[in-house]
Short mmCIF file of C-alpha atoms in Angstrom, two decimals:
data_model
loop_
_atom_site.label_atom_id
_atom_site.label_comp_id
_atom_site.label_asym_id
_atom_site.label_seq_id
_atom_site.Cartn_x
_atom_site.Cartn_y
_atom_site.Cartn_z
CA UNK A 668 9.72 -10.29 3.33
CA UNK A 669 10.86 -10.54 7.07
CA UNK A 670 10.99 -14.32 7.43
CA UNK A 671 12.30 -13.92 11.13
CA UNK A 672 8.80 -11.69 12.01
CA UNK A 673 6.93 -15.22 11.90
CA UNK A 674 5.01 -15.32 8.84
CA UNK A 675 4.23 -17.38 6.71
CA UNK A 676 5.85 -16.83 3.64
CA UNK A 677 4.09 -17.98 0.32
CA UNK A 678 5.62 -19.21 -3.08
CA UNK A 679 5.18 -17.52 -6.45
CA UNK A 680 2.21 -19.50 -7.68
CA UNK A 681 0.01 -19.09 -4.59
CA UNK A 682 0.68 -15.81 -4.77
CA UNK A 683 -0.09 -15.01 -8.36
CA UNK A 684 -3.30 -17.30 -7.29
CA UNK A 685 -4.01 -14.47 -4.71
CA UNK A 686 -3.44 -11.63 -6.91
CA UNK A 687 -5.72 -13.03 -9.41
CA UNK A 688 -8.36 -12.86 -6.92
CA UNK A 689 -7.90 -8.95 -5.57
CA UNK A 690 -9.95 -6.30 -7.06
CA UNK A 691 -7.65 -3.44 -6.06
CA UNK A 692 -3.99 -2.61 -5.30
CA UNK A 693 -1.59 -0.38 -4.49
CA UNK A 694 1.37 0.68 -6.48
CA UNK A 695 4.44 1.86 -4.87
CA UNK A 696 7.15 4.13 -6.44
CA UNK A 697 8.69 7.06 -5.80
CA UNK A 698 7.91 11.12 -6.76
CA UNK A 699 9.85 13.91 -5.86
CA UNK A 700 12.42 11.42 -3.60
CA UNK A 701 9.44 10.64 -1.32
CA UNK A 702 7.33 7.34 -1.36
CA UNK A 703 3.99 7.29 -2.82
CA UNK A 704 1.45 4.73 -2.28
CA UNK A 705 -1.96 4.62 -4.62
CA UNK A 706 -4.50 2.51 -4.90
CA UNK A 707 -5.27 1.10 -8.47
CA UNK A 708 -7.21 -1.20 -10.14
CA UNK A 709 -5.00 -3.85 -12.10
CA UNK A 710 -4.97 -6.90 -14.52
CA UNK A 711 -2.87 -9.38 -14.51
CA UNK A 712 -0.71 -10.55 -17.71
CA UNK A 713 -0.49 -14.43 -18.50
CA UNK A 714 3.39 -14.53 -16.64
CA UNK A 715 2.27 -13.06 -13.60
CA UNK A 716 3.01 -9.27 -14.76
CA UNK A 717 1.00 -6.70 -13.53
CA UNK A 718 -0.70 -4.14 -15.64
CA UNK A 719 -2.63 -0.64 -15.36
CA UNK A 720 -4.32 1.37 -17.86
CA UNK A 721 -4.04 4.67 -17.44
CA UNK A 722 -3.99 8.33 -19.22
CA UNK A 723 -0.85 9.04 -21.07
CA UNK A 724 -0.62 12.30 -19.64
CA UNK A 725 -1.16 11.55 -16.05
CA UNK A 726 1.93 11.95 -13.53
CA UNK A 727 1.56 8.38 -12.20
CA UNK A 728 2.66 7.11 -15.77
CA UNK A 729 5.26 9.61 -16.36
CA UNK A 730 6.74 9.09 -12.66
CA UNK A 731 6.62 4.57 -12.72
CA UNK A 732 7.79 4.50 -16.49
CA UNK A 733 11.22 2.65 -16.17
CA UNK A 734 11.56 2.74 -12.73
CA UNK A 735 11.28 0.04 -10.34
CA UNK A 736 7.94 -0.14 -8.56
CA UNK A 737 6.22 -2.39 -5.65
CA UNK A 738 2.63 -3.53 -6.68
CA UNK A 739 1.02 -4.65 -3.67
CA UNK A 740 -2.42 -6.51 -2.61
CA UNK A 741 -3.80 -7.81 0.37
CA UNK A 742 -7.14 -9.42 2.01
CA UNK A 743 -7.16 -8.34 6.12
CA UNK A 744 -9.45 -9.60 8.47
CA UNK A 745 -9.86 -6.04 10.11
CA UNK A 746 -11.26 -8.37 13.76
CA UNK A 747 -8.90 -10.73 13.68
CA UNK A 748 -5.79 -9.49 11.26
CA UNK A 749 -5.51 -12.58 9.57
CA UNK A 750 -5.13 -12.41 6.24
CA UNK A 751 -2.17 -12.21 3.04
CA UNK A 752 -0.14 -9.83 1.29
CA UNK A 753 1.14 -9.74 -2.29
CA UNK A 754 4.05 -7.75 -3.03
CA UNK A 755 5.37 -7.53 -7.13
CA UNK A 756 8.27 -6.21 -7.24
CA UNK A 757 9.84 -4.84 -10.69
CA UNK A 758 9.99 -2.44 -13.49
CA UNK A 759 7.39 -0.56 -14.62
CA UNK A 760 7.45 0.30 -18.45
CA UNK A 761 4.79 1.98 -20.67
CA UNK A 762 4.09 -0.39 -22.90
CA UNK A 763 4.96 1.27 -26.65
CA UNK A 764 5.45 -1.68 -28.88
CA UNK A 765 2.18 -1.50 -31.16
CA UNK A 766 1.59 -5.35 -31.77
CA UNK A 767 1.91 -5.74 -27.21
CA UNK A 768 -0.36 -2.46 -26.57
CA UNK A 769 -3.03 -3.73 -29.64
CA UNK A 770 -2.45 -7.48 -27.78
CA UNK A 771 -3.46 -5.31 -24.17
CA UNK A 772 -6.46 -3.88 -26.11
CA UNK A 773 -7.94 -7.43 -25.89
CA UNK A 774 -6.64 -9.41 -23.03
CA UNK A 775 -5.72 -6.48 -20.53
CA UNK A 776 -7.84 -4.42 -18.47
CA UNK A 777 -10.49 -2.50 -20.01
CA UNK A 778 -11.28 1.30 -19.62
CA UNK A 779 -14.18 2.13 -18.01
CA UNK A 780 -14.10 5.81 -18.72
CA UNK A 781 -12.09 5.89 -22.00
CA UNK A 782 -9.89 8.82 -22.31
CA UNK A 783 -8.50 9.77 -25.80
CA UNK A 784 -4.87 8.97 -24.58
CA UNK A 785 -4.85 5.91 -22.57
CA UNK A 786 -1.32 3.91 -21.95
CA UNK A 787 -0.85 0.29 -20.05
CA UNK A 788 1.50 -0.02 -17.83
CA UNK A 789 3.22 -3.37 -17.13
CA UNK A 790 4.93 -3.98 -14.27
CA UNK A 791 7.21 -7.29 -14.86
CA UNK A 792 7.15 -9.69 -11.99
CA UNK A 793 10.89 -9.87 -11.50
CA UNK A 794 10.07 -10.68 -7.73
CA UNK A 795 6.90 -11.80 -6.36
CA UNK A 796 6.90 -12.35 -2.54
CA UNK A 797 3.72 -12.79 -0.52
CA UNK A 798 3.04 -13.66 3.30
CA UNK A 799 0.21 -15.24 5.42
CA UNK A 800 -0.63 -12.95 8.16
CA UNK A 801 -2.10 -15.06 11.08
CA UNK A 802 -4.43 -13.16 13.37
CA UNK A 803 -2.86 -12.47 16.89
CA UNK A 804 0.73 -14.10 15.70
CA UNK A 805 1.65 -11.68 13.49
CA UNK A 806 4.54 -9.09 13.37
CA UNK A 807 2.56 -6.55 15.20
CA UNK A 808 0.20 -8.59 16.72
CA UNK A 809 -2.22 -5.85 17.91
CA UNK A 810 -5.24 -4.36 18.17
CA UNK A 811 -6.19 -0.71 17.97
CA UNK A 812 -6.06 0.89 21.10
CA UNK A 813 -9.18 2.54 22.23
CA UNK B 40 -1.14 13.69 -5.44
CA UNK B 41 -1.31 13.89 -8.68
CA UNK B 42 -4.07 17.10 -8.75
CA UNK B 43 -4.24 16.89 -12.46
CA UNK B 44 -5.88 13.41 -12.44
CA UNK B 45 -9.38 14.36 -11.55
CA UNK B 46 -9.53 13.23 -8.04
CA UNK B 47 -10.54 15.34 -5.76
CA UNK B 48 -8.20 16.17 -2.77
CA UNK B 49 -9.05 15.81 0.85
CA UNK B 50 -8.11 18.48 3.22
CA UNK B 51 -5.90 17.47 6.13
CA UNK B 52 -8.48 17.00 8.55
CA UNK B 53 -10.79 15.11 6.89
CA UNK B 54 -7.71 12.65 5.82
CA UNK B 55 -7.20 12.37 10.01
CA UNK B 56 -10.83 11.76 9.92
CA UNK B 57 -10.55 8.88 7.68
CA UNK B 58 -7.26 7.83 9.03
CA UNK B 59 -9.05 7.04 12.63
CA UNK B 60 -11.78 4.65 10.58
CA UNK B 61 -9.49 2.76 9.28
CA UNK B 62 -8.25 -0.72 11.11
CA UNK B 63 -5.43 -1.74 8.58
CA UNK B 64 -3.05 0.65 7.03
CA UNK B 65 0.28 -0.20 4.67
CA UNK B 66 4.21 0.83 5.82
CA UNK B 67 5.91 1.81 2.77
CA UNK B 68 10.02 2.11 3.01
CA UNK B 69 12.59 0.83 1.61
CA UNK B 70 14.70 -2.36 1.72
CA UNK B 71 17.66 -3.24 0.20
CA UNK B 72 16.85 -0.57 -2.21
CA UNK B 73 14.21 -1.88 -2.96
CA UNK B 74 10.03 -0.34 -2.22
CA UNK B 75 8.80 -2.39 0.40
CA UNK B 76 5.38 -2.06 1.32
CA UNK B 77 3.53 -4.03 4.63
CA UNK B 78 0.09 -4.06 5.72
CA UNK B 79 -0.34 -3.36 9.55
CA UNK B 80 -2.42 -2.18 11.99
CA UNK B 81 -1.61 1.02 13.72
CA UNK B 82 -2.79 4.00 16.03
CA UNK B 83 -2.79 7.40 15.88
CA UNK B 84 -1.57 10.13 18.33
CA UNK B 85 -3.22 13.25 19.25
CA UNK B 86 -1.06 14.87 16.74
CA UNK B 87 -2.10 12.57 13.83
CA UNK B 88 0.84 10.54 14.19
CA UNK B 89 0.71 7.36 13.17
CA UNK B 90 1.78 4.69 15.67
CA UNK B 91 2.98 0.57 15.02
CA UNK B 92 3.85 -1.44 17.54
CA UNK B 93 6.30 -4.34 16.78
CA UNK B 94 9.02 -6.33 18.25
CA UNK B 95 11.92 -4.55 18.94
CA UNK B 96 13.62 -7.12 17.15
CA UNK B 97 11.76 -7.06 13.61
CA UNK B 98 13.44 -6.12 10.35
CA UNK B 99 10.82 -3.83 10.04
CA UNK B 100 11.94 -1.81 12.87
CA UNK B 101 15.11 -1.44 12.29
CA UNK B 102 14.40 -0.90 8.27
CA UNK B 103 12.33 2.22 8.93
CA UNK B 104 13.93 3.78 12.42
CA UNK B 105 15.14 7.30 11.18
CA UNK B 106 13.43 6.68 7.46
CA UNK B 107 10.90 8.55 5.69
CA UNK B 108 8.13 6.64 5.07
CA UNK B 109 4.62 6.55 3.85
CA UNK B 110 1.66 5.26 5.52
CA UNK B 111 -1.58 4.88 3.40
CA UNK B 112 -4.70 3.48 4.20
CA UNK B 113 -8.01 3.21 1.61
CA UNK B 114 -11.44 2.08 1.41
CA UNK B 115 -12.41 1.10 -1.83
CA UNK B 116 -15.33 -0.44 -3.60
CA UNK B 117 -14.64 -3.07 -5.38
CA UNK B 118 -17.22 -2.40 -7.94
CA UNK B 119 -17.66 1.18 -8.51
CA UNK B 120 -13.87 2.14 -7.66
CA UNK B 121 -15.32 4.11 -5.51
CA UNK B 122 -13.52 5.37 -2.13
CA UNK B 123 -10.96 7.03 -0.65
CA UNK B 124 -6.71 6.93 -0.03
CA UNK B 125 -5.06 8.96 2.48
CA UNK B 126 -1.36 8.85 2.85
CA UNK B 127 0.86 9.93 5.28
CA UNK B 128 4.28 10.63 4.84
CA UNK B 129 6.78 11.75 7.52
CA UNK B 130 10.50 10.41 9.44
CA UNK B 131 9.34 6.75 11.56
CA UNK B 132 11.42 6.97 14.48
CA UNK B 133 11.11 4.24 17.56
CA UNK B 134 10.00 6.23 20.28
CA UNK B 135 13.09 5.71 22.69
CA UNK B 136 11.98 8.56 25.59
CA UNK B 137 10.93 6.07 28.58
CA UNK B 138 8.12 9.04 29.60
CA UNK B 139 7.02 8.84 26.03
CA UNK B 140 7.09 4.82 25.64
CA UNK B 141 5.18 4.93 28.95
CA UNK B 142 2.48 7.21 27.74
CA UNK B 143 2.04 5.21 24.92
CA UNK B 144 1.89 2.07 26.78
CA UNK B 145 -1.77 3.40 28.47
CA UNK B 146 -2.65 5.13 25.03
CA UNK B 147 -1.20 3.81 22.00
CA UNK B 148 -1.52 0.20 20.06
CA UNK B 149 -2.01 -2.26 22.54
CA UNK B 150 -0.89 -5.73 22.28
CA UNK B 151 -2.76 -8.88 21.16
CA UNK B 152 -0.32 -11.29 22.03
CA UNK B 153 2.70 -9.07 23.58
CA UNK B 154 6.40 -9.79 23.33
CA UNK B 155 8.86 -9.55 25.91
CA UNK B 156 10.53 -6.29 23.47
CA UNK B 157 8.08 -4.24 21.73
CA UNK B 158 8.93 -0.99 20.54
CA UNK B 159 6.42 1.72 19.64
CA UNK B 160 7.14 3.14 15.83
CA UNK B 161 5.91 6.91 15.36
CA UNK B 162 5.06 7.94 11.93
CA UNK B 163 5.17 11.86 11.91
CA UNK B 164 2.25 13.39 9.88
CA UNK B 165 4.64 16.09 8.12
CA UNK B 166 2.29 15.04 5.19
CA UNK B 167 -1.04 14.33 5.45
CA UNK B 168 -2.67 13.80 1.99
CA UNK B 169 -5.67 12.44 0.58
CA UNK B 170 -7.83 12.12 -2.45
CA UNK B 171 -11.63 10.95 -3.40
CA UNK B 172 -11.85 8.22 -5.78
CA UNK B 173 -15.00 8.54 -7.85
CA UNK B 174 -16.20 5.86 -9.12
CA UNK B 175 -15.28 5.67 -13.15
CA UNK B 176 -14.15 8.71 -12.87
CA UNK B 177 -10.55 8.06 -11.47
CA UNK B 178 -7.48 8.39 -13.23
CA UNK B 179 -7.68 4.57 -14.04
CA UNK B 180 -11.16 4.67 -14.56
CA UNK B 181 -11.11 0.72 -15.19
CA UNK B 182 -12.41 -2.13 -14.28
CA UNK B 183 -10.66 -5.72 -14.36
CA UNK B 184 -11.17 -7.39 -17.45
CA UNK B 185 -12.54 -10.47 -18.10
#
């Protein structure tokens, strides 16, 4: 967060409140040194973790296992940019204990496609920061040009 | 990209294309070591650059100046998954040339509610990439449960 860049900053719980309530986000990590940004559909675990179901075999898993990764939502008012932002912030770990992934089967989010070889990912929510973005008073405070 | 996930990749110019139909994109960098990721609006240059607008005095400024970042916008539905992500990566630099600053005063971001020290923030598209999302048929293929 930038608290001097006049946000609003929010605490944990309105934020997990927030993430609860986005359909989509974006996870952030890193592949081949450069930053990578996707978009993702997510669930949320009862303490706030974040978690993704994906193929075993599929780069994103094999490049966010163990690392430290940014999970980020956010609602925009594209007229008037007001809006929030979620950002978790943690490690990302495959989930491999058989009891946890079998627990996940249940409660986490469900495949719509199945694949034969399908892994959650949790990402634990060792920070969770989130801001209001005010329309005309934020940090950039802009419209598009043109 | 991960091109072995089943989503089909967009070409460069159709991810400029998209880029110029979007009103809200996300800065991803780093701070304190740690993936930061903001959502912002933006412009883009004839060249594809992407182009913030902020106070000369924001963290954010001075936490991407000289960095390689990523910028990424998407559209996504919210039911079918469907959409698209484009990301572009390239060095953010605060454009410091007073001809350059000048030009993008008339052409570039303008202000909603200016600051007495904006800076302009040039992403340069040294990577443009994109990708499809299909509908249950991404490399999540999910939907939220519950």
């Amino acid at each position: 967060m930038y608290p001097n860049d006049g946000y609003r900053e929010l605490g944990r719980q309105e934020c997990l409140r927030l993430l609860a309530t986005a359909p989509i986000g974006r996870i952030v990590h890193t592949r081949q040194a450069l930053p990578a940004v996707l978009p993702v559909n997510f669930g949320l675990d009862d303490d706030g973790a974040v978690l993704l179901r994906t193929s075993a075999a599929s780069e994103l898993a094999r490049a966010v296992d163990g690392a430290v990764v940014a999970f980020e939502v956010d609602a925009v008012d594209a007229d008037t940019y007001a809006g929030w932002s979620v950002v978790v912030t943690g490690r990302a770990e495959i989930v491999t204990d058989p009891a946890e992934a079998a627990r996940l089967e249940r409660t986490g989010p469900r495949s719509w496609a199945p694949s034969p070889e399908e892994v959650f990912v949790r990402i634990e929510p060792e920070l969770v920061t989130g801001r209001e973005l005010v329309g005309g008073r934020t940090m950039y405070g802009l419209h598009r040009s043109g």
